[in-house]
Amino acid sequence: MACRTGCCCSSIGALNEDNARFLMLALLIIIYLLCGAAVFSALEHPKEKLAKERWAQRIEQFTHKYNLSQDDLKNFLRNYEEANVAGIRVDTTRPRWDFAGAFYFVGTVVSTIGFGMTTPVTIAGKIFLIFYGLIGCAATILFFNLFLERVITVIAFVLKSCHERRERRKAGPAQNCRRPSTDSRERRTDSLAGWKPSVYCVMLILGVAAIVVSCCASAMYSAAEGWEYLDALYFCFVAFSTIGFGDMVSNQREMYKAQAAYRVGNFLFILTGVCCIYSLFNVISIVIKQVLNWLLRRLETPCHCPGRGNRHPRRNVVVPGHMRTRRDTSIETDGVNDSEADGRRMSGEMISMKDFLAANKVNLAIMQKQLSEMANGHPRQLGSSSRHNEFSGGVGALGIMNNRLAETSVDR
């Protein structure tokens, strides 16, 4: 149905680019989940059925051999499950709630790994965990963000130094021998001032670092725990990505060879691995956002309505805002242009829903930008010019990486 302006192209929707990107990402995640569920169901469901059949056979054989009823045996197994929750195992394991075990537990809490092999059973412990995890998880996320900021800064410094060396080599040996003039040095400085590393180079470096840490940690776990190397590598990904299934947990035996060194190595590997994987995930999220922007550009449908050939389409789900030429407006001045709406508000006249939503959108954008600038520690001066960028205005990890990589820079 055509809109009030008579343009059929505007009937697609009033979703702006950010909302379109959000909905597209949600749809792709749902499809990704469905595909993952189908793959894991095909791989693991036959094994689960076979394990249930074997367990039923073992229960039947055990009851016949010792002349027990299946109900009594199942009650005994239920009691063992309760003991298992309390940390009691058939094999000898280390105490769960001595100081060392409790320290391992709080480490899995604040890092959001949560293996699940140790859980509080008292009411006081569960209540304390709620408040303890609230502050601890928030502080740890802040630590991960600060680690990400420093990693990006170091990688950018190293890559910029390498880029500068390549530029000097391109200049030729003759110019390197001679003392460069002031103009040439200024041109070289100007060319390097706006240079930023590519997100793909940073992703490659972080990926290599995560693989190296995981491989070294897997070698340690394989030797200390007696795991297969592939199982140890699987544990490293589950632990470093803070998934924490709990099917495999390190440092749970009562005694190890070189126990003190192994515990220190376990702590350092988990800390380093979590930081590397967290940084890698956030850089990969920028690549995913680039893919979403590319999909939005592919979905562009130009307006062919009569009389609207030279008018710019609205910033909606199929036409990203950066694809059209428009005046650059800063967030601080977006709300000043609606003089008619301001006049109605001053006179007490009821404003339309469109004006109300526009005013709220400006307020939310200002709040989001202020949070991002406070997190980065570099508040932006009022009145400074800003260009539209798909990555600008982010908070958290995206706000940290904003304008630090070539793909997130406004001057690219």
XYZ file of C-alpha atoms in Angstrom:
412
model
C 0.000 0.000 0.000
C 1.350 3.369 -0.932
C 2.271 5.803 1.766
C 0.851 9.261 2.284
C 3.475 10.837 0.105
C 2.341 8.739 -2.818
C 5.607 6.827 -3.175
C 5.261 3.061 -3.345
C 8.955 2.572 -2.538
C 8.460 3.952 0.962
C 6.061 1.139 1.864
C 8.944 -1.224 2.600
C 9.244 0.139 6.094
C 10.563 2.938 8.201
C 13.308 0.857 9.750
C 16.584 2.710 9.799
C 19.888 1.105 8.992
C 20.798 0.200 12.568
C 17.483 -1.545 13.174
C 17.754 -3.310 9.832
C 21.219 -4.546 10.728
C 19.957 -5.723 14.125
C 17.008 -7.624 12.657
C 19.154 -9.166 9.945
C 21.698 -10.308 12.526
C 18.929 -11.793 14.681
C 17.569 -13.672 11.659
C 21.010 -14.969 10.709
C 21.652 -16.095 14.300
C 18.361 -18.017 14.323
C 19.282 -19.698 11.039
C 22.767 -20.417 12.438
C 21.230 -21.998 15.543
C 18.892 -24.158 13.464
C 21.765 -25.364 11.293
C 23.917 -26.080 14.338
C 21.108 -27.984 16.022
C 20.621 -30.102 12.910
C 24.335 -30.924 12.662
C 24.775 -31.787 16.343
C 21.572 -33.812 16.391
C 22.792 -35.852 13.438
C 26.212 -36.376 15.028
C 25.353 -36.978 18.686
C 21.813 -38.414 18.786
C 22.765 -41.935 17.583
C 25.530 -42.052 20.224
C 23.043 -41.008 22.894
C 20.590 -43.768 21.926
C 23.380 -46.353 21.953
C 24.554 -45.201 25.414
C 21.001 -45.478 26.801
C 20.653 -49.013 25.437
C 23.985 -50.061 26.960
C 23.069 -48.543 30.312
C 19.722 -50.363 30.378
C 21.514 -53.645 29.650
C 24.042 -53.028 32.432
C 21.274 -52.237 34.929
C 19.436 -55.431 34.018
C 22.582 -57.576 34.223
C 23.578 -56.039 37.561
C 20.150 -56.640 39.146
C 20.094 -60.267 37.954
C 23.645 -60.902 39.140
C 23.160 -59.579 42.694
C 19.420 -60.326 42.990
C 18.379 -56.687 43.395
C 15.270 -54.911 42.317
C 15.663 -52.159 39.762
C 13.783 -49.719 42.027
C 16.297 -50.182 44.866
C 19.201 -49.795 42.491
C 17.738 -46.626 40.974
C 17.192 -45.143 44.454
C 20.836 -45.855 45.261
C 21.930 -44.188 42.027
C 19.826 -41.143 42.860
C 21.638 -40.878 46.192
C 24.941 -41.006 44.330
C 23.804 -38.224 42.028
C 23.124 -36.060 45.078
C 26.598 -36.873 46.395
C 28.038 -36.094 42.969
C 26.538 -32.613 43.113
C 28.288 -32.086 46.453
C 31.632 -32.924 44.822
C 31.963 -36.562 45.870
C 33.426 -38.841 43.220
C 34.294 -42.517 43.021
C 37.937 -41.663 42.377
C 39.858 -39.557 44.849
C 39.699 -35.874 43.985
C 40.973 -32.709 45.609
C 38.752 -30.980 48.192
C 36.293 -28.644 46.550
C 35.885 -26.068 49.295
C 39.309 -25.626 50.818
C 40.899 -22.259 50.058
C 42.582 -23.444 46.839
C 39.380 -25.080 45.589
C 37.292 -22.045 46.536
C 39.753 -19.762 44.717
C 39.418 -21.937 41.593
C 35.631 -21.700 41.949
C 35.492 -17.899 42.228
C 37.836 -17.692 39.226
C 35.336 -19.636 37.137
C 32.554 -17.373 38.438
C 34.034 -13.963 37.666
C 35.419 -15.142 34.313
C 31.907 -16.438 33.416
C 33.360 -19.864 32.561
C 31.250 -21.683 35.146
C 32.388 -25.279 34.688
C 29.683 -26.498 37.061
C 31.769 -29.124 38.846
C 31.558 -27.029 42.056
C 28.402 -25.223 43.077
C 27.239 -23.775 46.413
C 24.652 -25.900 48.209
C 23.877 -23.696 51.209
C 21.323 -20.893 51.076
C 23.872 -18.384 52.354
C 26.376 -19.460 49.694
C 23.820 -19.072 46.890
C 22.785 -15.603 48.090
C 26.406 -14.495 48.452
C 27.154 -15.822 44.951
C 24.488 -13.554 43.414
C 26.051 -10.359 44.787
C 29.620 -11.588 44.419
C 29.116 -12.535 40.760
C 27.337 -9.270 40.000
C 30.374 -7.179 40.924
C 33.015 -9.721 39.919
C 31.664 -10.381 36.428
C 31.282 -6.650 35.735
C 34.861 -5.974 36.884
C 36.205 -8.853 34.805
C 34.398 -7.652 31.682
C 35.942 -4.225 32.255
C 39.351 -5.911 32.565
C 38.781 -7.759 29.275
C 37.816 -4.499 27.557
C 40.930 -2.739 28.870
C 43.026 -5.696 27.756
C 41.419 -5.467 24.307
C 42.190 -1.744 24.128
C 45.849 -2.323 24.921
C 46.167 -5.262 22.543
C 44.683 -3.219 19.690
C 47.032 -0.319 20.546
C 50.137 -2.531 20.588
C 49.191 -4.325 17.362
C 48.434 -1.007 15.667
C 51.802 0.400 16.786
C 53.697 -2.647 15.477
C 51.830 -2.709 12.165
C 52.282 1.030 11.712
C 56.036 0.650 12.300
C 56.166 -2.105 9.685
C 54.172 0.056 7.282
C 56.573 2.962 7.839
C 59.551 0.726 7.090
C 57.915 -0.440 3.863
C 57.312 3.162 2.862
C 60.972 3.973 3.485
C 62.060 1.018 1.377
C 59.789 2.139 -1.446
C 61.434 5.543 -1.334
C 64.632 3.910 -2.586
C 68.153 3.600 -1.206
C 69.252 6.926 -2.707
C 66.705 8.881 -0.723
C 67.509 6.907 2.412
C 71.183 7.895 2.144
C 70.418 11.542 1.606
C 68.954 13.668 4.325
C 65.261 14.104 3.483
C 63.970 17.598 2.982
C 61.415 19.227 5.226
C 58.660 18.898 2.599
C 59.279 15.194 2.084
C 59.291 14.536 5.799
C 56.028 16.447 6.216
C 54.433 14.480 3.371
C 55.591 11.212 4.911
C 54.239 12.259 8.320
C 50.901 13.268 6.782
C 50.619 9.956 4.947
C 51.265 7.981 8.148
C 49.143 10.144 10.423
C 45.837 8.762 9.213
C 47.032 5.211 8.613
C 45.262 2.488 10.614
C 45.730 -1.287 10.527
C 43.214 -3.457 8.746
C 40.845 -5.493 10.854
C 41.867 -8.583 8.881
C 45.521 -8.190 9.905
C 44.513 -7.757 13.533
C 42.200 -10.759 13.305
C 45.012 -12.852 11.808
C 47.446 -11.851 14.561
C 44.934 -12.536 17.334
C 43.967 -15.833 15.701
C 47.590 -16.961 15.553
C 48.114 -15.899 19.187
C 45.007 -17.816 20.304
C 46.122 -20.933 18.388
C 49.625 -20.789 19.884
C 48.291 -20.390 23.434
C 45.747 -23.185 22.913
C 48.313 -25.588 21.453
C 50.795 -24.962 24.280
C 48.078 -25.312 26.908
C 46.812 -28.521 25.267
C 50.292 -30.016 25.456
C 50.422 -29.229 29.185
C 46.936 -30.614 29.876
C 47.570 -33.727 27.816
C 50.692 -34.517 29.830
C 49.299 -33.595 33.258
C 45.717 -34.881 32.998
C 46.317 -37.845 30.710
C 43.886 -36.548 28.088
C 44.141 -37.091 24.380
C 45.616 -34.051 22.649
C 42.415 -33.404 20.669
C 40.352 -33.621 23.868
C 42.739 -31.185 25.540
C 42.390 -28.800 22.585
C 38.611 -29.099 22.866
C 38.835 -28.261 26.572
C 40.969 -25.199 25.810
C 38.389 -23.766 23.427
C 35.493 -24.495 25.788
C 37.340 -22.909 28.715
C 38.934 -19.959 26.892
C 35.677 -18.997 25.204
C 33.958 -19.128 28.651
C 31.471 -21.746 27.435
C 32.472 -24.035 30.286
C 30.471 -27.226 29.804
C 32.117 -28.931 32.768
C 32.526 -32.333 31.121
C 36.301 -31.869 31.285
C 37.845 -29.784 34.059
C 41.521 -29.274 34.744
C 43.328 -29.391 38.084
C 40.845 -31.675 39.867
C 43.073 -34.512 41.039
C 44.396 -34.647 44.556
C 48.028 -34.951 43.511
C 50.028 -34.010 40.404
C 53.656 -34.164 39.463
C 55.100 -30.676 40.024
C 51.730 -29.658 41.418
C 52.611 -26.045 42.243
C 54.028 -25.392 38.761
C 51.004 -27.029 37.128
C 48.525 -24.901 39.097
C 50.377 -21.701 38.221
C 50.544 -22.737 34.553
C 46.856 -23.633 34.559
C 45.945 -20.201 35.950
C 48.164 -18.314 33.495
C 47.000 -20.298 30.468
C 43.320 -19.821 31.305
C 43.793 -16.089 31.922
C 45.798 -15.549 28.730
C 43.538 -17.773 26.663
C 40.336 -16.074 27.803
C 41.782 -12.624 27.028
C 42.975 -13.706 23.559
C 39.715 -15.422 22.620
C 37.667 -12.487 23.929
C 39.694 -10.069 21.805
C 39.432 -12.361 18.784
C 35.655 -12.658 19.146
C 35.251 -8.875 19.217
C 37.397 -8.407 16.122
C 35.431 -11.131 14.322
C 32.242 -9.258 15.254
C 33.515 -6.300 13.186
C 33.920 -8.597 10.187
C 30.383 -9.898 10.730
C 29.144 -6.313 10.850
C 30.911 -5.637 7.558
C 29.099 -8.612 6.039
C 25.785 -7.235 7.272
C 26.579 -3.846 5.724
C 27.433 -5.586 2.449
C 24.110 -7.440 2.545
C 22.276 -4.166 3.133
C 23.993 -2.633 0.132
C 23.069 -5.652 -1.970
C 19.445 -5.182 -0.961
C 19.399 -1.590 -2.189
C 16.339 -0.821 -4.330
C 16.425 2.628 -5.976
C 13.194 4.591 -6.113
C 11.625 4.683 -9.621
C 8.455 6.570 -8.723
C 7.522 9.500 -11.023
C 8.677 12.832 -9.740
C 11.035 11.309 -7.181
C 13.962 10.461 -9.399
C 16.256 13.117 -7.932
C 15.070 12.790 -4.345
C 17.040 10.729 -1.890
C 15.374 7.623 -0.495
C 14.798 7.255 3.182
C 17.331 5.494 5.356
C 15.448 2.234 5.700
C 15.972 -1.480 5.683
C 17.072 -1.732 2.045
C 18.885 1.560 1.575
C 21.742 2.082 4.059
C 22.287 5.659 5.136
C 25.879 5.788 3.864
C 24.736 4.919 0.310
C 23.131 8.266 -0.235
C 24.580 11.766 -0.374
C 23.338 13.950 2.393
C 24.451 16.746 4.648
C 26.620 15.616 7.578
C 24.759 16.285 10.801
C 26.278 15.790 14.195
C 24.338 14.286 17.068
C 24.599 17.490 19.042
C 22.722 19.442 16.350
C 20.217 16.833 15.202
C 17.527 18.063 17.535
C 17.916 21.753 16.596
C 16.490 21.393 13.110
C 12.939 20.584 14.171
C 11.919 24.181 14.794
C 8.294 23.472 13.953
C 8.103 20.688 16.516
C 9.843 22.895 19.091
C 7.304 25.638 18.468
C 4.451 23.234 19.049
C 6.019 22.021 22.276
C 6.467 25.615 23.508
C 2.838 26.459 22.755
C 1.570 23.385 24.555
C 0.147 21.783 21.413
C 0.237 17.986 21.307
C 3.108 16.713 19.136
C 2.808 13.841 16.695
C 4.145 10.357 17.388
C 6.778 10.883 14.667
C 8.170 13.958 16.438
C 8.102 12.160 19.781
C 10.057 9.174 18.471
C 12.539 11.453 16.710
C 13.214 13.386 19.920
C 13.690 10.170 21.902
C 16.029 8.821 19.242
C 18.217 11.944 19.499
C 18.346 11.667 23.300
C 19.272 7.981 23.169
C 21.954 8.655 20.554
C 23.480 11.417 22.695
C 23.492 9.143 25.752
C 25.081 6.281 23.815
C 27.761 8.565 22.391
C 28.567 10.017 25.791
C 28.930 6.533 27.275
C 31.258 5.529 24.443
C 33.384 8.661 24.803
C 33.633 8.257 28.577
C 34.670 4.619 28.138
C 37.377 5.620 25.642
C 38.565 8.513 27.779
C 38.524 10.896 24.787
C 35.397 13.113 24.949
C 34.511 14.674 21.677
C 34.327 18.460 21.549
C 31.017 20.018 20.738
C 30.708 21.413 17.295
C 33.363 19.160 15.775
C 32.511 17.698 12.428
C 31.702 13.990 12.220
C 31.015 11.707 9.338
C 28.551 8.842 9.274
C 30.170 5.532 10.030
C 28.595 2.103 10.446
C 30.779 1.481 13.489
C 30.457 4.839 15.233
C 28.461 5.286 18.384
C 29.176 1.822 19.713
C 29.666 1.013 23.359
C 31.808 -1.575 25.090
C 34.227 -3.493 22.906
C 32.878 -1.962 19.674
C 33.325 1.496 21.157
C 36.931 0.647 22.065
C 37.749 -0.490 18.528
C 35.923 2.436 16.912
C 38.346 4.535 14.808
C 41.279 2.277 15.790
C 41.076 0.027 12.721
C 40.888 0.925 9.060
C 37.448 -0.645 8.621
C 36.001 1.272 11.593
C 37.504 4.646 10.756
C 35.395 7.544 9.580
C 38.096 8.762 7.195
C 38.481 5.553 5.234
